[in-house]
CSV table of C-alpha atoms in Angstrom, one decimal:
chain,number,residue,atom,x,y,z
W,19,UNK,CA,-17.4,-14.7,-25.0
W,20,UNK,CA,-20.1,-15.1,-27.6
W,21,UNK,CA,-21.8,-18.4,-28.6
W,22,UNK,CA,-23.3,-18.5,-32.0
W,23,UNK,CA,-25.0,-21.3,-33.9
W,24,UNK,CA,-25.1,-22.1,-37.6
W,25,UNK,CA,-27.3,-24.6,-39.2
W,26,UNK,CA,-27.4,-26.1,-42.7
W,27,UNK,CA,-29.3,-29.0,-44.2
W,28,UNK,CA,-26.8,-31.5,-43.0
W,29,UNK,CA,-25.6,-30.7,-39.5
W,30,UNK,CA,-25.6,-28.2,-36.7
W,31,UNK,CA,-22.4,-26.9,-35.2
W,32,UNK,CA,-21.7,-24.5,-32.3
W,33,UNK,CA,-18.8,-22.1,-32.5
W,34,UNK,CA,-17.4,-20.5,-29.4
W,35,UNK,CA,-15.3,-17.3,-29.8
W,36,UNK,CA,-14.9,-13.6,-29.3
W,37,UNK,CA,-17.1,-12.6,-32.2
W,38,UNK,CA,-14.3,-12.3,-34.7
W,39,UNK,CA,-12.7,-15.8,-34.8
W,40,UNK,CA,-13.7,-19.0,-33.3
W,41,UNK,CA,-12.8,-22.7,-33.0
W,42,UNK,CA,-14.8,-25.7,-33.9
W,43,UNK,CA,-15.8,-27.1,-30.4
W,44,UNK,CA,-18.7,-29.5,-30.9
W,45,UNK,CA,-19.8,-32.4,-32.9
W,46,UNK,CA,-23.1,-32.7,-34.7
W,47,UNK,CA,-25.9,-32.3,-32.2
W,48,UNK,CA,-27.7,-35.6,-32.9
W,49,UNK,CA,-24.4,-37.5,-32.5
W,50,UNK,CA,-23.5,-35.7,-29.3
W,51,UNK,CA,-27.0,-36.5,-27.9
W,52,UNK,CA,-26.5,-40.2,-28.8
W,53,UNK,CA,-23.1,-40.3,-27.1
W,54,UNK,CA,-24.5,-38.7,-24.0
W,55,UNK,CA,-27.3,-41.2,-24.0
W,56,UNK,CA,-24.9,-44.1,-24.3
W,57,UNK,CA,-22.7,-42.7,-21.5
W,58,UNK,CA,-25.7,-42.4,-19.2
W,59,UNK,CA,-26.9,-45.9,-20.1
W,60,UNK,CA,-23.4,-47.3,-19.4
W,61,UNK,CA,-23.4,-45.5,-16.0
W,62,UNK,CA,-26.8,-46.9,-15.2
W,63,UNK,CA,-25.8,-50.4,-16.3
W,64,UNK,CA,-22.7,-50.2,-14.1
W,65,UNK,CA,-24.7,-49.1,-11.1
W,66,UNK,CA,-27.4,-51.8,-11.7
W,67,UNK,CA,-24.7,-54.5,-11.9
W,68,UNK,CA,-23.2,-53.4,-8.6
W,69,UNK,CA,-26.6,-53.2,-7.0
W,70,UNK,CA,-27.7,-56.6,-8.3
W,71,UNK,CA,-24.5,-58.1,-6.9
W,72,UNK,CA,-25.1,-56.6,-3.4
W,73,UNK,CA,-28.8,-57.5,-3.4
W,74,UNK,CA,-28.2,-61.0,-4.6
W,75,UNK,CA,-25.5,-61.7,-2.0
W,76,UNK,CA,-27.5,-60.2,0.8
W,77,UNK,CA,-30.6,-62.2,-0.1
W,78,UNK,CA,-28.6,-65.4,-0.3
W,79,UNK,CA,-26.9,-65.2,3.0
W,80,UNK,CA,-29.4,-63.3,5.2
W,81,UNK,CA,-31.5,-66.4,6.0
W,82,UNK,CA,-28.4,-67.9,7.6
W,83,UNK,CA,-27.6,-64.9,9.9
W,84,UNK,CA,-28.7,-65.1,13.5
W,85,UNK,CA,-29.0,-62.8,16.5
W,86,UNK,CA,-27.3,-64.0,19.7
W,87,UNK,CA,-28.2,-62.9,23.2
W,88,UNK,CA,-25.8,-64.2,26.0
W,89,UNK,CA,-26.2,-63.9,29.7
W,90,UNK,CA,-23.1,-63.9,32.0
W,91,UNK,CA,-23.2,-64.7,35.7
W,92,UNK,CA,-21.4,-62.2,37.9
W,93,UNK,CA,-21.6,-59.3,35.6
W,94,UNK,CA,-23.7,-56.2,35.9
W,95,UNK,CA,-26.1,-55.2,38.6
W,96,UNK,CA,-27.5,-58.1,40.6
W,97,UNK,CA,-24.6,-60.3,39.7
W,98,UNK,CA,-25.5,-60.9,36.1
W,99,UNK,CA,-25.2,-59.2,32.8
W,100,UNK,CA,-25.8,-59.7,29.1
W,101,UNK,CA,-24.4,-59.1,25.7
W,102,UNK,CA,-25.5,-59.4,22.1
W,103,UNK,CA,-23.8,-60.4,18.9
W,104,UNK,CA,-24.3,-62.1,15.5
W,105,UNK,CA,-23.5,-65.4,14.0
W,106,UNK,CA,-24.4,-67.6,11.0
W,107,UNK,CA,-25.6,-71.1,10.5
W,108,UNK,CA,-23.0,-73.2,8.5
W,109,UNK,CA,-24.5,-76.7,8.7
W,110,UNK,CA,-28.0,-78.0,8.3
W,111,UNK,CA,-27.7,-79.7,11.7
W,112,UNK,CA,-27.7,-76.3,13.5
W,113,UNK,CA,-24.1,-75.5,14.1
W,114,UNK,CA,-23.5,-71.7,14.2
W,115,UNK,CA,-20.2,-69.8,14.0
W,116,UNK,CA,-19.7,-66.6,16.0
W,117,UNK,CA,-17.0,-64.8,18.0
W,118,UNK,CA,-15.6,-66.2,21.3
W,119,UNK,CA,-16.0,-62.8,22.9
W,120,UNK,CA,-19.7,-63.0,22.2
W,121,UNK,CA,-20.4,-66.2,24.1
W,122,UNK,CA,-17.3,-67.1,26.2
W,123,UNK,CA,-18.5,-68.0,29.7
W,124,UNK,CA,-22.1,-67.3,28.8
W,125,UNK,CA,-25.1,-69.2,30.1
W,126,UNK,CA,-27.8,-69.3,28.9
W,127,UNK,CA,-27.4,-68.4,25.2
W,128,UNK,CA,-30.5,-67.6,23.1
W,129,UNK,CA,-30.5,-67.4,19.3
W,130,UNK,CA,-33.1,-65.6,17.1
W,131,UNK,CA,-33.3,-67.0,13.6
W,132,UNK,CA,-34.1,-65.1,10.4
W,133,UNK,CA,-37.8,-66.1,10.7
W,134,UNK,CA,-38.0,-64.4,14.1
W,135,UNK,CA,-38.2,-67.6,16.2
W,136,UNK,CA,-36.0,-67.9,19.3
W,137,UNK,CA,-34.2,-71.0,20.4
W,138,UNK,CA,-31.8,-71.9,23.3
W,139,UNK,CA,-28.3,-72.7,22.1
W,140,UNK,CA,-25.6,-75.0,23.4
W,141,UNK,CA,-22.0,-73.8,23.5
W,142,UNK,CA,-20.0,-76.5,21.6
W,143,UNK,CA,-16.7,-74.8,22.2
W,144,UNK,CA,-14.8,-71.5,21.9
W,145,UNK,CA,-11.3,-70.6,21.1
W,146,UNK,CA,-10.2,-67.2,22.6
W,147,UNK,CA,-6.9,-67.4,20.7
W,148,UNK,CA,-8.7,-66.9,17.4
W,149,UNK,CA,-11.8,-65.3,18.8
W,150,UNK,CA,-14.0,-68.0,17.3
W,151,UNK,CA,-16.8,-70.1,18.8
W,152,UNK,CA,-19.3,-72.7,17.7
W,153,UNK,CA,-22.8,-72.9,19.2
W,154,UNK,CA,-25.7,-75.2,18.2
W,155,UNK,CA,-29.5,-74.9,18.0
W,156,UNK,CA,-32.0,-77.6,17.4
W,157,UNK,CA,-34.5,-76.2,14.9
W,158,UNK,CA,-36.0,-77.2,11.6
W,159,UNK,CA,-35.7,-75.5,8.2
W,160,UNK,CA,-32.3,-74.1,8.8
W,161,UNK,CA,-30.5,-72.5,5.8
W,162,UNK,CA,-26.7,-72.9,6.1
W,163,UNK,CA,-24.4,-70.3,4.5
W,164,UNK,CA,-22.0,-71.3,1.8
W,165,UNK,CA,-18.4,-71.0,3.0
W,166,UNK,CA,-15.9,-69.6,0.5
W,167,UNK,CA,-12.1,-69.7,0.2
W,168,UNK,CA,-10.3,-66.8,1.9
W,169,UNK,CA,-7.1,-67.7,-0.1
W,170,UNK,CA,-8.9,-66.7,-3.2
W,171,UNK,CA,-9.9,-63.2,-1.9
W,172,UNK,CA,-8.3,-60.2,-3.6
W,173,UNK,CA,-7.8,-56.7,-2.4
W,174,UNK,CA,-10.5,-54.4,-3.9
W,175,UNK,CA,-13.3,-57.0,-4.3
W,176,UNK,CA,-16.8,-56.4,-3.0
W,177,UNK,CA,-17.3,-57.3,0.6
W,178,UNK,CA,-20.6,-57.3,2.6
W,179,UNK,CA,-21.0,-57.4,6.3
W,180,UNK,CA,-24.3,-58.7,7.6
W,181,UNK,CA,-25.4,-58.8,11.2
W,182,UNK,CA,-27.5,-57.3,13.9
W,183,UNK,CA,-25.7,-54.1,15.1
W,184,UNK,CA,-27.5,-52.4,18.0
W,185,UNK,CA,-30.3,-55.0,17.5
W,186,UNK,CA,-31.2,-53.9,14.0
W,187,UNK,CA,-31.9,-57.2,12.3
W,188,UNK,CA,-30.1,-58.2,9.2
W,189,UNK,CA,-28.4,-54.9,8.6
W,190,UNK,CA,-26.2,-54.9,5.5
W,191,UNK,CA,-23.1,-52.7,4.9
W,192,UNK,CA,-21.1,-52.9,1.7
W,193,UNK,CA,-17.5,-52.0,0.9
W,194,UNK,CA,-14.4,-53.7,-0.3
W,195,UNK,CA,-11.6,-55.9,1.0
W,196,UNK,CA,-9.0,-53.2,1.7
W,197,UNK,CA,-6.1,-55.4,2.8
W,198,UNK,CA,-5.1,-59.0,3.3
W,199,UNK,CA,-2.8,-60.9,5.7
W,200,UNK,CA,-3.2,-58.6,8.7
W,201,UNK,CA,-2.6,-59.8,12.2
W,202,UNK,CA,-4.8,-59.0,15.2
W,203,UNK,CA,-4.0,-59.5,18.9
W,204,UNK,CA,-6.6,-61.7,20.6
W,205,UNK,CA,-7.7,-61.2,24.1
W,206,UNK,CA,-5.5,-64.2,25.1
W,207,UNK,CA,-2.4,-62.4,23.9
W,208,UNK,CA,-1.8,-64.6,20.9
W,209,UNK,CA,-1.7,-63.1,17.4
W,210,UNK,CA,-4.4,-64.1,15.0
W,211,UNK,CA,-2.9,-64.5,11.5
W,212,UNK,CA,-4.3,-64.0,8.0
W,213,UNK,CA,-7.0,-61.5,9.1
W,214,UNK,CA,-9.0,-59.7,6.4
W,215,UNK,CA,-9.3,-55.9,6.5
W,216,UNK,CA,-12.5,-54.3,5.1
W,217,UNK,CA,-14.1,-50.9,5.0
W,218,UNK,CA,-17.6,-52.4,5.2
W,219,UNK,CA,-18.9,-50.7,8.3
W,220,UNK,CA,-19.1,-52.8,11.5
W,221,UNK,CA,-20.8,-51.7,14.7
W,222,UNK,CA,-21.4,-53.2,18.1
W,223,UNK,CA,-23.6,-56.3,17.5
W,224,UNK,CA,-22.0,-57.1,14.2
W,225,UNK,CA,-19.4,-59.3,16.0
W,226,UNK,CA,-19.6,-62.9,14.8
W,227,UNK,CA,-21.6,-62.1,11.6
W,228,UNK,CA,-20.4,-63.1,8.2
W,229,UNK,CA,-18.3,-61.1,5.7
W,230,UNK,CA,-19.4,-62.3,2.3
W,231,UNK,CA,-18.3,-61.8,-1.3
W,232,UNK,CA,-20.5,-60.7,-4.2
W,233,UNK,CA,-21.7,-64.3,-4.7
W,234,UNK,CA,-22.9,-64.6,-1.1
W,235,UNK,CA,-20.1,-66.9,0.0
W,236,UNK,CA,-18.7,-66.3,3.5
W,237,UNK,CA,-15.0,-65.2,3.3
W,238,UNK,CA,-14.6,-64.1,7.0
W,239,UNK,CA,-16.1,-63.8,10.4
W,240,UNK,CA,-16.5,-60.1,11.5
W,241,UNK,CA,-14.7,-59.6,14.7
W,242,UNK,CA,-13.3,-56.1,15.4
W,243,UNK,CA,-13.1,-52.4,14.4
W,244,UNK,CA,-10.7,-49.6,15.2
W,245,UNK,CA,-13.0,-47.1,17.0
W,246,UNK,CA,-11.3,-43.8,16.2
W,247,UNK,CA,-10.8,-44.8,12.6
W,248,UNK,CA,-13.2,-44.5,9.7
W,249,UNK,CA,-13.7,-47.8,7.8
W,250,UNK,CA,-10.9,-50.0,9.3
W,251,UNK,CA,-12.6,-53.2,10.3
W,252,UNK,CA,-11.4,-56.8,10.6
W,253,UNK,CA,-12.7,-60.3,10.0
W,254,UNK,CA,-11.1,-63.7,10.8
W,255,UNK,CA,-10.4,-65.5,7.5
W,256,UNK,CA,-13.0,-68.2,6.8
W,257,UNK,CA,-10.2,-70.8,6.1
W,258,UNK,CA,-9.0,-70.2,9.7
W,259,UNK,CA,-12.6,-70.5,10.9
W,260,UNK,CA,-13.1,-73.8,9.0
W,261,UNK,CA,-10.2,-75.3,10.8
W,262,UNK,CA,-11.1,-74.0,14.2
W,263,UNK,CA,-14.8,-75.0,13.9
W,264,UNK,CA,-13.8,-78.5,12.9
W,265,UNK,CA,-11.6,-78.8,16.1
W,266,UNK,CA,-14.3,-77.3,18.3
W,267,UNK,CA,-17.0,-79.7,17.0
W,268,UNK,CA,-14.6,-82.7,17.3
W,269,UNK,CA,-12.9,-81.9,20.6
W,270,UNK,CA,-14.7,-78.9,22.1
W,271,UNK,CA,-11.4,-77.0,22.0
W,272,UNK,CA,-8.4,-76.3,19.9
W,273,UNK,CA,-5.4,-78.2,21.2
W,274,UNK,CA,-2.1,-76.3,21.5
W,275,UNK,CA,1.2,-77.0,23.1
W,276,UNK,CA,2.9,-75.3,26.0
W,277,UNK,CA,6.2,-75.6,27.7
W,278,UNK,CA,5.5,-73.7,31.0
W,279,UNK,CA,7.5,-70.5,30.9
W,280,UNK,CA,7.0,-66.8,31.4
W,281,UNK,CA,8.8,-64.9,28.7
W,282,UNK,CA,9.5,-61.6,26.9
W,283,UNK,CA,10.9,-60.7,23.5
W,284,UNK,CA,14.4,-59.3,23.6
W,285,UNK,CA,17.1,-58.2,21.1
W,286,UNK,CA,20.1,-60.5,20.8
W,287,UNK,CA,23.3,-59.0,19.4
W,288,UNK,CA,24.8,-60.8,16.4
W,289,UNK,CA,27.8,-62.5,18.1
W,290,UNK,CA,25.6,-63.6,21.1
W,291,UNK,CA,23.1,-65.2,18.7
W,292,UNK,CA,25.9,-67.1,16.9
W,293,UNK,CA,26.2,-64.6,14.0
W,294,UNK,CA,28.9,-62.3,12.8
W,295,UNK,CA,30.6,-60.0,15.2
W,296,UNK,CA,29.5,-56.9,13.3
W,297,UNK,CA,26.0,-58.4,12.5
W,298,UNK,CA,22.8,-56.6,13.3
W,299,UNK,CA,21.6,-59.3,15.7
W,300,UNK,CA,18.1,-60.7,15.9
W,301,UNK,CA,15.2,-61.2,18.3
W,302,UNK,CA,14.9,-64.0,20.9
W,303,UNK,CA,12.7,-64.9,23.8
W,304,UNK,CA,14.0,-64.3,27.3
W,305,UNK,CA,12.9,-66.8,30.0
W,306,UNK,CA,11.7,-64.8,33.0
W,307,UNK,CA,10.2,-67.7,34.9
W,308,UNK,CA,10.0,-71.5,34.7
W,309,UNK,CA,6.9,-73.4,36.0
W,310,UNK,CA,8.1,-76.0,38.6
W,311,UNK,CA,7.6,-79.5,37.2
W,312,UNK,CA,6.6,-78.2,33.8
W,313,UNK,CA,8.0,-79.3,30.4
W,314,UNK,CA,10.6,-76.5,30.4
W,315,UNK,CA,11.7,-77.3,34.0
W,316,UNK,CA,12.1,-81.0,33.0
W,317,UNK,CA,14.2,-80.0,30.0
W,318,UNK,CA,16.6,-78.0,32.2
W,319,UNK,CA,15.6,-74.5,31.0
W,320,UNK,CA,16.6,-71.8,33.5
W,321,UNK,CA,15.7,-68.2,34.1
W,322,UNK,CA,17.9,-65.9,32.0
W,323,UNK,CA,18.1,-68.3,29.1
W,324,UNK,CA,17.2,-66.9,25.7
W,325,UNK,CA,15.3,-69.1,23.3
W,326,UNK,CA,16.6,-68.8,19.7
W,327,UNK,CA,14.9,-71.7,18.0
W,328,UNK,CA,12.5,-74.6,18.3
W,329,UNK,CA,12.7,-77.8,16.2
W,330,UNK,CA,15.1,-76.1,13.7
W,331,UNK,CA,12.8,-73.0,13.3
W,332,UNK,CA,14.0,-69.6,14.4
W,333,UNK,CA,12.2,-67.9,17.3
W,334,UNK,CA,12.5,-64.2,17.0
W,335,UNK,CA,9.8,-63.3,19.6
W,336,UNK,CA,6.9,-64.5,21.6
W,337,UNK,CA,4.6,-64.7,18.6
W,338,UNK,CA,7.0,-67.0,16.8
W,339,UNK,CA,7.0,-69.3,19.8
W,340,UNK,CA,3.2,-69.4,19.9
W,341,UNK,CA,3.0,-70.3,16.2
W,342,UNK,CA,5.4,-73.2,16.6
W,343,UNK,CA,3.7,-74.7,19.7
W,344,UNK,CA,1.0,-76.4,17.7
W,345,UNK,CA,-1.1,-79.4,18.4
W,346,UNK,CA,1.3,-81.7,16.6
W,347,UNK,CA,4.1,-81.0,19.2
W,348,UNK,CA,2.1,-82.1,22.2
W,349,UNK,CA,4.0,-85.0,23.8
W,350,UNK,CA,6.7,-85.0,21.1
W,351,UNK,CA,10.4,-84.6,22.1
W,352,UNK,CA,11.5,-81.4,20.4
W,353,UNK,CA,15.0,-79.7,20.2
W,354,UNK,CA,15.1,-76.3,21.8
W,355,UNK,CA,18.0,-74.0,20.9
W,356,UNK,CA,18.9,-71.5,23.6
W,357,UNK,CA,21.5,-69.0,24.5
W,358,UNK,CA,23.0,-69.5,28.0
W,359,UNK,CA,25.8,-67.0,28.1
W,360,UNK,CA,28.4,-67.5,26.7
W,361,UNK,CA,27.2,-70.7,25.1
W,362,UNK,CA,24.5,-71.8,22.7
W,363,UNK,CA,23.0,-75.0,23.8
W,364,UNK,CA,20.3,-77.5,22.6
W,365,UNK,CA,17.9,-78.9,25.1
W,366,UNK,CA,15.2,-81.5,24.5
W,367,UNK,CA,11.7,-80.4,25.6
W,368,UNK,CA,8.4,-82.4,25.5
W,369,UNK,CA,5.6,-79.8,25.3
W,370,UNK,CA,2.3,-80.5,27.2
W,371,UNK,CA,-1.2,-79.6,26.1
W,372,UNK,CA,-2.3,-76.1,26.9
W,373,UNK,CA,-5.4,-76.0,29.2
W,374,UNK,CA,-6.7,-72.8,27.7
W,375,UNK,CA,-5.7,-69.4,26.6
């Protein structure tokens, strides 16, 4: 193929062809150059806008992020061990949010602030069921992070994770919110609802640090990653953290109800669950053990019973039962719908307060 150029007093064109015939393939050179310059400027402006958002968010929240060192009696050589994590100040009076797994059972706890000063911290309370904890330091000139609204978060928006992975202070990773409404199994066995998924990289030591939006508002508390995966990380939604932190500051714990049974999720055929004979059936909770003298025992629940509902709400598995046994049900007489073959019965149970997960 031969490229030839022809120039007159008005414009320059380039023809591409085989030497005998060609097609017009280009616009006037000055206009093409201007278009290329505009495209390059647009690309740079887009990159600068993204960079400014990341830099601004990081600068806004970094002074609130802390490094946590926790010591645990009975672990490691010599009967003690330690761990590290991250957290962030969320009140000017020194309250700090972090993960339960970072500080649960720890003593002492030491916090290093953004200015490099270290301070002892008190454990105000932790909640293994949501993997959240609140600790407190007494220090001046604290910069609290701004808490956002996780209900306003959208898939695809910018997300920054800030923490101290492997001891590297104030490390920032950027990505997007890749999914909403995930569930995550806590160490206690309960499901944590409304979890944010992000591809902003998390590493050991990031636990408890903030996940923030492009305006530097905290939208989640970084908690876990899937080790074999690339870019699948999770954060507890900040709305959940607000509720839990309030309860921990007020009571030192999150109150939940219990009825004193050992259970497993089972499938219940349609007719046995009170449905159609040819129905597909549903899930239920099989009672495998009853705590002597507990709420379930007092209500007359027996081994082999299958729980189908609580207070008019269907119970299709253990997670449904956990969600329904809330603080509001402690000490309140509540109808419990069960299958005791061949009958469906309703018992009255008075849940007690759980003493921990």
